mmCIF file of C-alpha atoms in Angstrom:
data_model
loop_
_atom_site.group_PDB
_atom_site.id
_atom_site.type_symbol
_atom_site.label_atom_id
_atom_site.label_comp_id
_atom_site.label_asym_id
_atom_site.label_seq_id
_atom_site.Cartn_x
_atom_site.Cartn_y
_atom_site.Cartn_z
ATOM 1 C CA MET A 38 -33.011 36.295 41.224
ATOM 2 C CA ASN A 39 -33.132 37.528 44.805
ATOM 3 C CA LEU A 40 -33.736 41.305 44.677
ATOM 4 C CA SER A 41 -33.685 43.608 47.671
ATOM 5 C CA VAL A 42 -35.629 46.396 45.904
ATOM 6 C CA PRO A 43 -39.204 45.229 45.257
ATOM 7 C CA SER A 44 -39.681 47.412 42.146
ATOM 8 C CA PHE A 45 -37.733 49.897 40.058
ATOM 9 C CA ASP A 46 -40.369 50.347 37.373
ATOM 10 C CA ASP A 47 -40.670 54.041 38.199
ATOM 11 C CA LEU A 48 -36.924 54.502 37.722
ATOM 12 C CA SER A 49 -37.052 52.678 34.376
ATOM 13 C CA ALA A 50 -39.843 54.977 33.234
ATOM 14 C CA ARG A 51 -37.809 58.038 34.171
ATOM 15 C CA ILE A 52 -34.741 56.659 32.373
ATOM 16 C CA ALA A 53 -36.868 56.099 29.265
ATOM 17 C CA ALA A 54 -38.145 59.689 29.459
ATOM 18 C CA VAL A 55 -34.579 61.005 29.674
ATOM 19 C CA ARG A 56 -33.597 58.814 26.728
ATOM 20 C CA ASP A 57 -36.515 60.079 24.643
ATOM 21 C CA ASP A 58 -35.727 63.697 25.471
ATOM 22 C CA HIS A 59 -32.084 63.170 24.513
ATOM 23 C CA ALA A 60 -33.120 61.534 21.230
ATOM 24 C CA ARG A 61 -35.300 64.547 20.441
ATOM 25 C CA ARG A 62 -32.479 67.010 21.070
ATOM 26 C CA PHE A 63 -29.741 64.859 19.530
ATOM 27 C CA PRO A 64 -31.264 62.846 16.680
ATOM 28 C CA GLY A 65 -27.875 62.022 15.178
ATOM 29 C CA PRO A 66 -25.770 63.259 12.269
ATOM 30 C CA ALA A 67 -27.401 64.914 9.288
ATOM 31 C CA THR A 68 -28.390 62.541 6.520
ATOM 32 C CA GLY A 69 -27.917 63.001 2.798
ATOM 33 C CA ARG A 70 -25.270 64.782 0.808
ATOM 34 C CA GLN A 71 -23.304 67.693 2.270
ATOM 35 C CA PRO A 72 -21.729 70.102 -0.231
ATOM 36 C CA VAL A 73 -17.979 70.624 0.008
ATOM 37 C CA HIS A 74 -18.415 74.375 -0.343
ATOM 38 C CA THR A 75 -20.812 77.285 -0.646
ATOM 39 C CA VAL A 76 -19.985 79.798 -3.368
ATOM 40 C CA TYR A 77 -21.074 83.357 -2.532
ATOM 41 C CA VAL A 78 -22.018 85.602 -5.455
ATOM 42 C CA PRO A 79 -23.247 89.214 -5.013
ATOM 43 C CA ALA A 80 -26.868 89.462 -6.137
ATOM 44 C CA ASP A 81 -26.191 92.122 -8.777
ATOM 45 C CA ARG A 82 -23.621 89.813 -10.435
ATOM 46 C CA PHE A 83 -25.663 86.630 -10.471
ATOM 47 C CA SER A 84 -26.983 85.261 -13.752
ATOM 48 C CA ARG A 85 -28.347 81.906 -14.851
ATOM 49 C CA SER A 86 -24.899 80.954 -16.167
ATOM 50 C CA THR A 87 -22.909 82.019 -13.088
ATOM 51 C CA PRO A 88 -22.203 78.477 -11.767
ATOM 52 C CA ALA A 89 -21.124 77.288 -15.211
ATOM 53 C CA ASP A 90 -19.073 80.453 -15.737
ATOM 54 C CA PHE A 91 -17.209 79.761 -12.485
ATOM 55 C CA GLY A 92 -16.425 76.279 -13.730
ATOM 56 C CA THR A 93 -15.270 77.471 -17.141
ATOM 57 C CA GLU A 94 -12.898 80.022 -15.636
ATOM 58 C CA ALA A 95 -11.639 77.566 -13.013
ATOM 59 C CA LEU A 96 -10.943 74.950 -15.686
ATOM 60 C CA ARG A 97 -9.118 77.529 -17.803
ATOM 61 C CA LEU A 98 -6.878 78.421 -14.853
ATOM 62 C CA LEU A 99 -6.268 74.739 -14.133
ATOM 63 C CA ASN A 100 -5.253 73.957 -17.722
ATOM 64 C CA THR A 101 -3.173 77.118 -18.086
ATOM 65 C CA HIS A 102 -1.142 76.769 -14.904
ATOM 66 C CA THR A 103 -1.139 72.993 -14.318
ATOM 67 C CA PRO A 104 -1.363 71.358 -17.752
ATOM 68 C CA GLY A 105 -0.156 67.984 -16.489
ATOM 69 C CA ALA A 106 0.014 65.785 -13.405
ATOM 70 C CA GLY A 107 3.538 66.961 -12.537
ATOM 71 C CA SER A 108 2.737 70.674 -12.456
ATOM 72 C CA PHE A 109 -0.568 69.929 -10.718
ATOM 73 C CA GLY A 110 1.124 67.919 -7.991
ATOM 74 C CA THR A 111 3.737 70.636 -7.495
ATOM 75 C CA ALA A 112 1.102 73.391 -7.291
ATOM 76 C CA PHE A 113 -0.883 71.604 -4.608
ATOM 77 C CA GLY A 114 1.868 69.658 -2.840
ATOM 78 C CA LEU A 115 0.498 66.221 -3.733
ATOM 79 C CA ASP A 116 2.133 62.820 -3.641
ATOM 80 C CA PRO A 117 3.121 61.952 -7.237
ATOM 81 C CA GLU A 118 1.199 58.673 -6.933
ATOM 82 C CA ILE A 119 -2.144 60.453 -6.604
ATOM 83 C CA ALA A 120 -1.447 63.693 -8.503
ATOM 84 C CA GLY A 121 -2.619 62.229 -11.819
ATOM 85 C CA PRO A 122 -5.892 60.693 -10.592
ATOM 86 C CA VAL A 123 -6.699 63.790 -8.525
ATOM 87 C CA ARG A 124 -6.108 66.135 -11.451
ATOM 88 C CA GLU A 125 -8.245 63.994 -13.753
ATOM 89 C CA ARG A 126 -11.139 64.011 -11.312
ATOM 90 C CA VAL A 127 -10.807 67.739 -10.543
ATOM 91 C CA ALA A 128 -10.936 68.579 -14.255
ATOM 92 C CA ALA A 129 -14.019 66.382 -14.690
ATOM 93 C CA LYS A 130 -15.693 68.010 -11.688
ATOM 94 C CA LEU A 131 -15.050 71.530 -12.976
ATOM 95 C CA ALA A 132 -16.585 70.573 -16.312
ATOM 96 C CA ALA A 133 -19.651 68.763 -14.937
ATOM 97 C CA GLU A 134 -20.519 70.230 -11.515
ATOM 98 C CA PRO A 135 -18.186 73.080 -10.561
ATOM 99 C CA VAL A 136 -20.500 74.539 -7.895
ATOM 100 C CA GLU A 137 -22.268 72.290 -5.389
ATOM 101 C CA ASP A 138 -23.959 75.087 -3.420
ATOM 102 C CA VAL A 139 -24.441 78.729 -4.392
ATOM 103 C CA ARG A 140 -25.611 81.561 -2.181
ATOM 104 C CA ILE A 141 -26.925 84.696 -3.875
ATOM 105 C CA ASP A 142 -25.709 87.405 -1.557
ATOM 106 C CA PHE A 143 -27.729 90.426 -0.442
ATOM 107 C CA GLU A 144 -25.503 91.037 2.601
ATOM 108 C CA ASP A 145 -21.817 91.992 2.917
ATOM 109 C CA GLY A 146 -20.850 90.974 -0.611
ATOM 110 C CA TYR A 147 -23.699 93.079 -1.961
ATOM 111 C CA GLY A 148 -23.673 96.061 0.385
ATOM 112 C CA VAL A 149 -26.311 98.616 1.288
ATOM 113 C CA ARG A 150 -28.368 99.897 -1.646
ATOM 114 C CA SER A 151 -31.541 101.926 -1.984
ATOM 115 C CA ASP A 152 -34.794 99.991 -1.741
ATOM 116 C CA GLU A 153 -35.453 100.644 -5.407
ATOM 117 C CA GLU A 154 -32.081 99.251 -6.445
ATOM 118 C CA GLU A 155 -32.311 96.135 -4.265
ATOM 119 C CA ASP A 156 -35.883 95.498 -5.417
ATOM 120 C CA GLY A 157 -34.632 95.704 -8.991
ATOM 121 C CA HIS A 158 -31.914 93.151 -8.282
ATOM 122 C CA ILE A 159 -34.479 90.834 -6.683
ATOM 123 C CA ALA A 160 -36.409 90.825 -9.962
ATOM 124 C CA GLN A 161 -33.173 90.185 -11.857
ATOM 125 C CA VAL A 162 -32.255 87.267 -9.582
ATOM 126 C CA VAL A 163 -35.732 85.738 -9.864
ATOM 127 C CA GLU A 164 -35.419 85.676 -13.650
ATOM 128 C CA ALA A 165 -31.905 84.203 -13.431
ATOM 129 C CA VAL A 166 -32.963 81.472 -10.989
ATOM 130 C CA ALA A 167 -36.048 80.613 -13.032
ATOM 131 C CA ALA A 168 -34.020 80.405 -16.245
ATOM 132 C CA ALA A 169 -31.362 78.240 -14.591
ATOM 133 C CA TYR A 170 -33.994 75.944 -13.098
ATOM 134 C CA GLN A 171 -35.715 75.467 -16.443
ATOM 135 C CA VAL A 172 -32.503 74.295 -18.097
ATOM 136 C CA LYS A 173 -31.429 72.242 -15.031
ATOM 137 C CA ALA A 174 -28.487 74.545 -14.353
ATOM 138 C CA LEU A 175 -29.166 75.288 -10.676
ATOM 139 C CA PRO A 176 -26.622 73.692 -8.329
ATOM 140 C CA HIS A 177 -27.696 70.853 -6.055
ATOM 141 C CA TYR A 178 -28.104 73.428 -3.251
ATOM 142 C CA TRP A 179 -28.816 77.121 -3.692
ATOM 143 C CA GLY A 180 -30.357 80.054 -1.861
ATOM 144 C CA LEU A 181 -30.110 83.618 -0.600
ATOM 145 C CA ARG A 182 -28.133 85.367 2.106
ATOM 146 C CA VAL A 183 -30.194 88.206 3.535
ATOM 147 C CA LYS A 184 -29.102 91.068 5.740
ATOM 148 C CA SER A 185 -28.590 90.638 9.475
ATOM 149 C CA PHE A 186 -31.230 91.322 12.095
ATOM 150 C CA ALA A 187 -28.472 92.464 14.454
ATOM 151 C CA ASP A 188 -27.402 95.677 12.745
ATOM 152 C CA GLY A 189 -30.593 97.343 11.542
ATOM 153 C CA GLY A 190 -31.054 95.428 8.300
ATOM 154 C CA HIS A 191 -34.040 93.412 9.485
ATOM 155 C CA GLU A 192 -36.754 95.213 7.515
ATOM 156 C CA ARG A 193 -34.731 95.030 4.315
ATOM 157 C CA ALA A 194 -33.993 91.337 4.947
ATOM 158 C CA MET A 195 -37.675 90.489 5.339
ATOM 159 C CA ARG A 196 -38.653 92.588 2.328
ATOM 160 C CA THR A 197 -35.995 90.926 0.165
ATOM 161 C CA LEU A 198 -36.962 87.374 1.122
ATOM 162 C CA ASP A 199 -40.687 88.082 0.733
ATOM 163 C CA GLY A 200 -40.189 89.792 -2.621
ATOM 164 C CA PHE A 201 -37.970 87.035 -3.956
ATOM 165 C CA LEU A 202 -40.176 84.112 -2.928
ATOM 166 C CA THR A 203 -43.383 85.821 -4.026
ATOM 167 C CA ALA A 204 -41.990 86.643 -7.461
ATOM 168 C CA LEU A 205 -40.458 83.166 -7.854
ATOM 169 C CA ARG A 206 -43.788 81.549 -6.957
ATOM 170 C CA ASP A 207 -45.517 83.694 -9.566
ATOM 171 C CA ARG A 208 -42.807 82.901 -12.127
ATOM 172 C CA LEU A 209 -42.405 79.135 -11.616
ATOM 173 C CA GLY A 210 -45.382 78.095 -9.556
ATOM 174 C CA ARG A 211 -43.104 76.265 -7.137
ATOM 175 C CA LEU A 212 -39.960 76.526 -5.029
ATOM 176 C CA PRO A 213 -37.130 74.464 -6.566
ATOM 177 C CA GLY A 214 -35.548 71.922 -4.237
ATOM 178 C CA GLY A 215 -32.323 72.596 -2.394
ATOM 179 C CA PHE A 216 -33.319 76.141 -1.349
ATOM 180 C CA THR A 217 -31.616 77.440 1.803
ATOM 181 C CA ILE A 218 -31.567 80.853 3.481
ATOM 182 C CA THR A 219 -28.415 82.151 5.128
ATOM 183 C CA PHE A 220 -29.080 84.171 8.307
ATOM 184 C CA PRO A 221 -25.888 86.123 9.097
ATOM 185 C CA LYS A 222 -24.248 87.709 12.132
ATOM 186 C CA VAL A 223 -26.345 86.004 14.765
ATOM 187 C CA VAL A 224 -25.916 87.707 18.134
ATOM 188 C CA MET A 225 -28.943 86.780 20.222
ATOM 189 C CA ALA A 226 -31.189 83.739 20.185
ATOM 190 C CA GLU A 227 -34.131 86.127 20.211
ATOM 191 C CA HIS A 228 -33.223 87.326 16.715
ATOM 192 C CA VAL A 229 -33.402 83.731 15.507
ATOM 193 C CA ALA A 230 -36.755 83.188 17.234
ATOM 194 C CA ILE A 231 -38.178 86.279 15.508
ATOM 195 C CA PHE A 232 -36.830 85.095 12.151
ATOM 196 C CA VAL A 233 -38.514 81.726 12.656
ATOM 197 C CA GLU A 234 -41.810 83.491 13.416
ATOM 198 C CA TYR A 235 -41.398 85.555 10.249
ATOM 199 C CA LEU A 236 -40.841 82.377 8.211
ATOM 200 C CA ASP A 237 -44.015 80.884 9.711
ATOM 201 C CA ARG A 238 -45.982 83.905 8.532
ATOM 202 C CA LEU A 239 -44.304 83.933 5.119
ATOM 203 C CA GLU A 240 -45.095 80.268 4.476
ATOM 204 C CA GLY A 241 -48.721 80.873 5.397
ATOM 205 C CA SER A 242 -48.998 83.883 3.093
ATOM 206 C CA LEU A 243 -47.342 82.085 0.177
ATOM 207 C CA GLY A 244 -49.253 78.853 0.638
ATOM 208 C CA LEU A 245 -46.050 76.908 1.214
ATOM 209 C CA PRO A 246 -45.937 73.725 3.316
ATOM 210 C CA PRO A 247 -45.115 74.504 6.963
ATOM 211 C CA GLY A 248 -41.408 74.157 7.712
ATOM 212 C CA ILE A 249 -40.223 74.111 4.091
ATOM 213 C CA LEU A 250 -38.224 77.329 4.514
ATOM 214 C CA ARG A 251 -35.047 76.203 6.240
ATOM 215 C CA PHE A 252 -31.952 78.213 7.014
ATOM 216 C CA GLU A 253 -28.353 78.153 8.150
ATOM 217 C CA ILE A 254 -26.855 80.558 10.654
ATOM 218 C CA GLN A 255 -23.526 82.306 10.389
ATOM 219 C CA VAL A 256 -21.475 82.159 13.559
ATOM 220 C CA GLU A 257 -19.378 85.298 13.257
ATOM 221 C CA THR A 258 -19.911 87.201 16.506
ATOM 222 C CA THR A 259 -18.242 86.595 19.836
ATOM 223 C CA GLU A 260 -21.658 86.761 21.529
ATOM 224 C CA ALA A 261 -22.778 83.697 19.589
ATOM 225 C CA ILE A 262 -19.944 81.721 21.179
ATOM 226 C CA ILE A 263 -20.164 83.138 24.719
ATOM 227 C CA ASP A 264 -23.425 84.973 25.381
ATOM 228 C CA HIS A 265 -24.202 87.903 27.674
ATOM 229 C CA GLU A 266 -24.627 85.552 30.638
ATOM 230 C CA GLY A 267 -21.339 83.753 30.103
ATOM 231 C CA ARG A 268 -22.840 80.606 28.583
ATOM 232 C CA ILE A 269 -22.177 78.956 25.247
ATOM 233 C CA GLY A 270 -24.621 80.963 23.152
ATOM 234 C CA LEU A 271 -25.025 78.450 20.344
ATOM 235 C CA ARG A 272 -27.267 76.111 22.348
ATOM 236 C CA ALA A 273 -29.974 78.735 22.821
ATOM 237 C CA ILE A 274 -29.614 79.789 19.183
ATOM 238 C CA ALA A 275 -30.135 76.203 18.042
ATOM 239 C CA ASP A 276 -33.166 75.804 20.312
ATOM 240 C CA ALA A 277 -34.674 79.011 18.910
ATOM 241 C CA ALA A 278 -34.159 77.811 15.330
ATOM 242 C CA GLY A 279 -35.691 74.416 15.959
ATOM 243 C CA THR A 280 -36.086 72.018 13.059
ATOM 244 C CA ARG A 281 -35.594 74.787 10.485
ATOM 245 C CA LEU A 282 -31.849 74.935 11.181
ATOM 246 C CA THR A 283 -29.784 73.024 8.620
ATOM 247 C CA ALA A 284 -26.231 74.247 9.197
ATOM 248 C CA ALA A 285 -23.914 76.584 11.095
ATOM 249 C CA HIS A 286 -21.273 78.418 9.048
ATOM 250 C CA PHE A 287 -18.264 80.066 10.645
ATOM 251 C CA GLY A 288 -17.545 83.676 9.667
ATOM 252 C CA VAL A 289 -13.797 84.206 9.873
ATOM 253 C CA PHE A 290 -13.340 87.912 9.371
ATOM 254 C CA ASP A 291 -16.126 89.371 11.501
ATOM 255 C CA TYR A 292 -15.188 86.986 14.296
ATOM 256 C CA THR A 293 -11.448 87.671 14.256
ATOM 257 C CA ALA A 294 -12.073 91.416 14.016
ATOM 258 C CA ALA A 295 -14.407 91.197 17.026
ATOM 259 C CA CYS A 296 -11.633 89.388 18.909
ATOM 260 C CA GLY A 297 -9.343 92.348 18.222
ATOM 261 C CA LEU A 298 -6.956 90.559 15.868
ATOM 262 C CA PRO A 299 -5.003 92.815 13.488
ATOM 263 C CA PRO A 300 -5.860 92.469 9.775
ATOM 264 C CA GLU A 301 -2.767 90.383 8.987
ATOM 265 C CA GLU A 302 -3.905 87.803 11.586
ATOM 266 C CA GLN A 303 -7.521 87.630 10.428
ATOM 267 C CA ARG A 304 -7.243 84.239 8.782
ATOM 268 C CA LEU A 305 -9.079 80.949 8.831
ATOM 269 C CA ASP A 306 -6.291 78.969 10.496
ATOM 270 C CA HIS A 307 -5.729 81.354 13.423
ATOM 271 C CA PRO A 308 -5.974 79.612 16.845
ATOM 272 C CA ALA A 309 -8.797 81.979 17.839
ATOM 273 C CA CYS A 310 -10.843 80.484 15.010
ATOM 274 C CA ASP A 311 -10.020 76.961 16.168
ATOM 275 C CA PHE A 312 -11.585 77.760 19.543
ATOM 276 C CA ALA A 313 -14.802 78.985 17.918
ATOM 277 C CA ARG A 314 -14.967 75.999 15.585
ATOM 278 C CA HIS A 315 -14.466 73.559 18.433
ATOM 279 C CA ALA A 316 -17.284 75.244 20.379
ATOM 280 C CA MET A 317 -19.469 74.797 17.298
ATOM 281 C CA GLN A 318 -18.514 71.129 17.016
ATOM 282 C CA VAL A 319 -19.315 70.338 20.638
ATOM 283 C CA THR A 320 -22.610 72.222 20.525
ATOM 284 C CA PHE A 321 -23.927 70.741 17.305
ATOM 285 C CA ALA A 322 -22.553 67.196 17.533
ATOM 286 C CA GLY A 323 -25.383 64.724 17.094
ATOM 287 C CA THR A 324 -28.015 67.404 16.394
ATOM 288 C CA GLY A 325 -28.251 66.925 12.632
ATOM 289 C CA VAL A 326 -26.911 70.459 12.067
ATOM 290 C CA ARG A 327 -24.040 70.511 9.564
ATOM 291 C CA LEU A 328 -20.926 72.602 10.004
ATOM 292 C CA SER A 329 -19.137 74.753 7.470
ATOM 293 C CA ASP A 330 -15.918 76.684 7.736
ATOM 294 C CA GLY A 331 -15.484 80.185 6.355
ATOM 295 C CA SER A 332 -13.579 81.711 3.486
ATOM 296 C CA THR A 333 -10.122 82.640 2.299
ATOM 297 C CA ASN A 334 -9.888 86.254 1.155
ATOM 298 C CA VAL A 335 -6.788 85.740 -1.000
ATOM 299 C CA VAL A 336 -7.639 86.011 -4.718
ATOM 300 C CA PRO A 337 -5.360 86.496 -7.751
ATOM 301 C CA ARG A 338 -4.952 90.093 -8.908
ATOM 302 C CA ASN A 339 -4.192 88.873 -12.420
ATOM 303 C CA ASP A 340 -3.627 85.667 -14.393
ATOM 304 C CA GLY A 341 0.096 85.564 -13.761
ATOM 305 C CA PRO A 342 1.469 82.283 -12.415
ATOM 306 C CA ASP A 343 2.807 83.917 -9.264
ATOM 307 C CA GLU A 344 -0.612 85.343 -8.383
ATOM 308 C CA VAL A 345 -2.577 82.206 -9.203
ATOM 309 C CA ASN A 346 -0.186 79.838 -7.447
ATOM 310 C CA ALA A 347 -0.041 82.059 -4.351
ATOM 311 C CA THR A 348 -3.841 81.995 -4.188
ATOM 312 C CA TRP A 349 -3.936 78.237 -4.623
ATOM 313 C CA ALA A 350 -1.293 77.671 -1.958
ATOM 314 C CA ALA A 351 -3.073 79.813 0.634
ATOM 315 C CA HIS A 352 -6.526 78.468 -0.133
ATOM 316 C CA ALA A 353 -5.510 74.797 -0.285
ATOM 317 C CA ALA A 354 -3.703 75.138 3.053
ATOM 318 C CA HIS A 355 -6.872 76.549 4.621
ATOM 319 C CA VAL A 356 -9.027 73.768 3.146
ATOM 320 C CA ARG A 357 -6.640 71.165 4.560
ATOM 321 C CA HIS A 358 -6.764 72.893 7.952
ATOM 322 C CA SER A 359 -10.558 72.706 7.898
ATOM 323 C CA LEU A 360 -10.530 69.038 6.944
ATOM 324 C CA ARG A 361 -8.116 68.151 9.740
ATOM 325 C CA HIS A 362 -10.505 69.786 12.200
ATOM 326 C CA GLY A 363 -13.553 67.909 10.888
ATOM 327 C CA PHE A 364 -15.042 70.755 8.828
ATOM 328 C CA TYR A 365 -15.860 69.258 5.441
ATOM 329 C CA GLN A 366 -17.422 72.353 3.900
ATOM 330 C CA GLY A 367 -16.209 75.928 3.418
ATOM 331 C CA TRP A 368 -16.867 79.127 1.498
ATOM 332 C CA ASP A 369 -15.454 79.933 -1.927
ATOM 333 C CA LEU A 370 -15.523 83.449 -3.345
ATOM 334 C CA HIS A 371 -13.669 83.300 -6.662
ATOM 335 C CA PRO A 372 -13.318 80.853 -9.590
ATOM 336 C CA ALA A 373 -9.654 80.402 -8.670
ATOM 337 C CA HIS A 374 -10.782 78.822 -5.397
ATOM 338 C CA LEU A 375 -12.447 75.889 -7.136
ATOM 339 C CA PRO A 376 -9.287 74.069 -8.349
ATOM 340 C CA SER A 377 -7.655 74.362 -4.930
ATOM 341 C CA ARG A 378 -10.856 73.358 -3.131
ATOM 342 C CA TYR A 379 -11.286 70.180 -5.125
ATOM 343 C CA ALA A 380 -7.574 69.400 -5.253
ATOM 344 C CA ALA A 381 -7.308 69.525 -1.456
ATOM 345 C CA VAL A 382 -10.599 67.687 -0.843
ATOM 346 C CA TYR A 383 -9.926 64.941 -3.386
ATOM 347 C CA ALA A 384 -6.357 64.436 -2.168
ATOM 348 C CA TYR A 385 -7.683 64.143 1.389
ATOM 349 C CA HIS A 386 -10.136 61.446 0.355
ATOM 350 C CA LEU A 387 -7.761 59.527 -1.915
ATOM 351 C CA SER A 388 -4.764 59.521 0.437
ATOM 352 C CA GLY A 389 -4.759 56.191 2.213
ATOM 353 C CA VAL A 390 -8.151 55.232 0.777
ATOM 354 C CA ASP A 391 -7.128 51.585 0.284
ATOM 355 C CA GLU A 392 -6.322 51.307 3.980
ATOM 356 C CA VAL A 393 -9.658 52.908 4.898
ATOM 357 C CA ILE A 394 -11.560 50.489 2.676
ATOM 358 C CA GLY A 395 -9.593 47.573 4.111
ATOM 359 C CA ARG A 396 -10.360 48.547 7.698
ATOM 360 C CA VAL A 397 -14.066 48.896 6.991
ATOM 361 C CA ARG A 398 -14.207 45.607 5.097
ATOM 362 C CA ALA A 399 -12.266 43.790 7.812
ATOM 363 C CA TRP A 400 -14.624 45.119 10.470
ATOM 364 C CA HIS A 401 -17.696 43.964 8.583
ATOM 365 C CA GLU A 402 -16.134 40.623 7.808
ATOM 366 C CA GLN A 403 -15.033 40.294 11.450
ATOM 367 C CA ALA A 404 -11.430 39.720 10.462
ATOM 368 C CA ALA A 405 -8.847 39.228 13.179
ATOM 369 C CA ALA A 406 -7.390 42.440 14.543
ATOM 370 C CA LYS A 407 -3.885 41.280 13.679
ATOM 371 C CA ASP A 408 -4.749 41.408 9.968
ATOM 372 C CA ASN A 409 -4.583 45.184 9.865
ATOM 373 C CA GLY A 410 -2.938 46.008 13.165
ATOM 374 C CA VAL A 411 -5.755 48.327 14.292
ATOM 375 C CA LEU A 412 -8.380 47.696 16.970
ATOM 376 C CA ASP A 413 -11.206 49.800 15.548
ATOM 377 C CA GLU A 414 -14.208 50.848 17.600
ATOM 378 C CA PRO A 415 -17.708 50.997 16.037
ATOM 379 C CA ALA A 416 -17.617 54.806 16.185
ATOM 380 C CA THR A 417 -14.372 54.822 14.202
ATOM 381 C CA ILE A 418 -15.848 52.549 11.537
ATOM 382 C CA LYS A 419 -18.862 54.857 11.230
ATOM 383 C CA ALA A 420 -16.499 57.786 10.719
ATOM 384 C CA LEU A 421 -14.543 55.882 8.047
ATOM 385 C CA VAL A 422 -17.740 54.891 6.209
ATOM 386 C CA SER A 423 -18.895 58.506 6.388
ATOM 387 C CA ARG A 424 -15.574 59.621 4.918
ATOM 388 C CA LEU A 425 -15.952 57.206 2.015
ATOM 389 C CA GLN A 426 -19.505 58.376 1.367
ATOM 390 C CA ARG A 427 -18.372 62.007 1.346
ATOM 391 C CA ALA A 428 -15.744 61.053 -1.211
ATOM 392 C CA VAL A 429 -18.382 59.494 -3.439
ATOM 393 C CA ASP A 430 -20.792 62.408 -3.036
ATOM 394 C CA CYS A 431 -18.249 65.001 -4.175
ATOM 395 C CA GLY A 432 -16.803 62.937 -7.021
ATOM 396 C CA ALA A 433 -13.486 61.905 -5.508
ATOM 397 C CA LEU A 434 -14.430 58.204 -5.629
ATOM 398 C CA ASP A 435 -16.840 56.014 -7.554
ATOM 399 C CA GLU A 436 -19.639 54.422 -5.564
ATOM 400 C CA SER A 437 -18.505 50.980 -6.653
ATOM 401 C CA VAL A 438 -15.538 51.179 -4.257
ATOM 402 C CA LEU A 439 -17.708 51.334 -1.126
ATOM 403 C CA PRO A 440 -17.102 48.155 0.871
ATOM 404 C CA VAL A 441 -20.564 48.265 2.475
ATOM 405 C CA PRO A 442 -23.909 49.798 1.514
ATOM 406 C CA ALA A 443 -23.953 53.530 2.287
ATOM 407 C CA GLU A 444 -25.863 54.687 5.348
ATOM 408 C CA ARG A 445 -27.898 57.707 4.206
#
């Protein structure tokens, strides 16, 4: 080959350095199972049986108000062809694993208490967690939400986390797997950096392996989206959190209130929320940080069919909105949210699943494009495989249906 430039080795080295730096910042999607929801329970109401109690109540509501496939399909607006299979799987899920992730709440759902009262509830929670762990009743993921550093609750937050982990270490001798801390109302990256430094010190004091205490942030302030210098604030927040950051959860009501929306417009599917979620998606794409949507604040005031069905309709619509926007996790606050969560999620995964499986199989078998009428790109196939794996993880599908080995 006749080259005019005698050497471009130095340029190749610089390109490799850029590639390596990009790989460090964007290692790819998170691996492993992502829960479909996080259930928030105030600390003073949490007991070792809370997850099972949620499932029992949710199953009672399901059987009372949708005793068969027809009523179930009507309640959740499902195609009659999938209403029966979806209901069967939802009922099985509520009986076996109703809660995939639970967060014991010492923040907004708990409120401000005296130090003596909160310390007492820490001891109560430690005993509940230890008892649940010993009988294998802890959900796959679990953890605490502490108070925010942004509004004066920092000392109480640190005291609560220290007290809980110290007492749990003394009680069990170990930290059960799946533990996650929720760090709410993030405003400045500096708050996150200080929290990370606190976790470093706490691990050292407790004799825990460095980096084992991981956390998720709650994106519920306007400053987290656009910071004081007019930049997307989430990038600096992520950099401050480093490898401890597992997820970013959207906080609907604080965010919409900060945007000046009236109470009747403070809802998950408001366009203002779509903007914030899209900013989160762009910022965290490829970083290994998972995304979660927020909550629906509609709950039944009684067991009447009108109340329960109104709750299910509102909540299922919000879950479907989240799924359409690529948010596969959300918050649930009440047992009545579990049937609508799983009904919407399972219907999403089962609708058109045969076509999805066919497209993935055809791609891997290098079938002619005319066979399915779709020219799929590799990125699309990865997304379809990911969708199928999510369906298996949450119980919507059996693993035997996967057309290719799962990429974990």
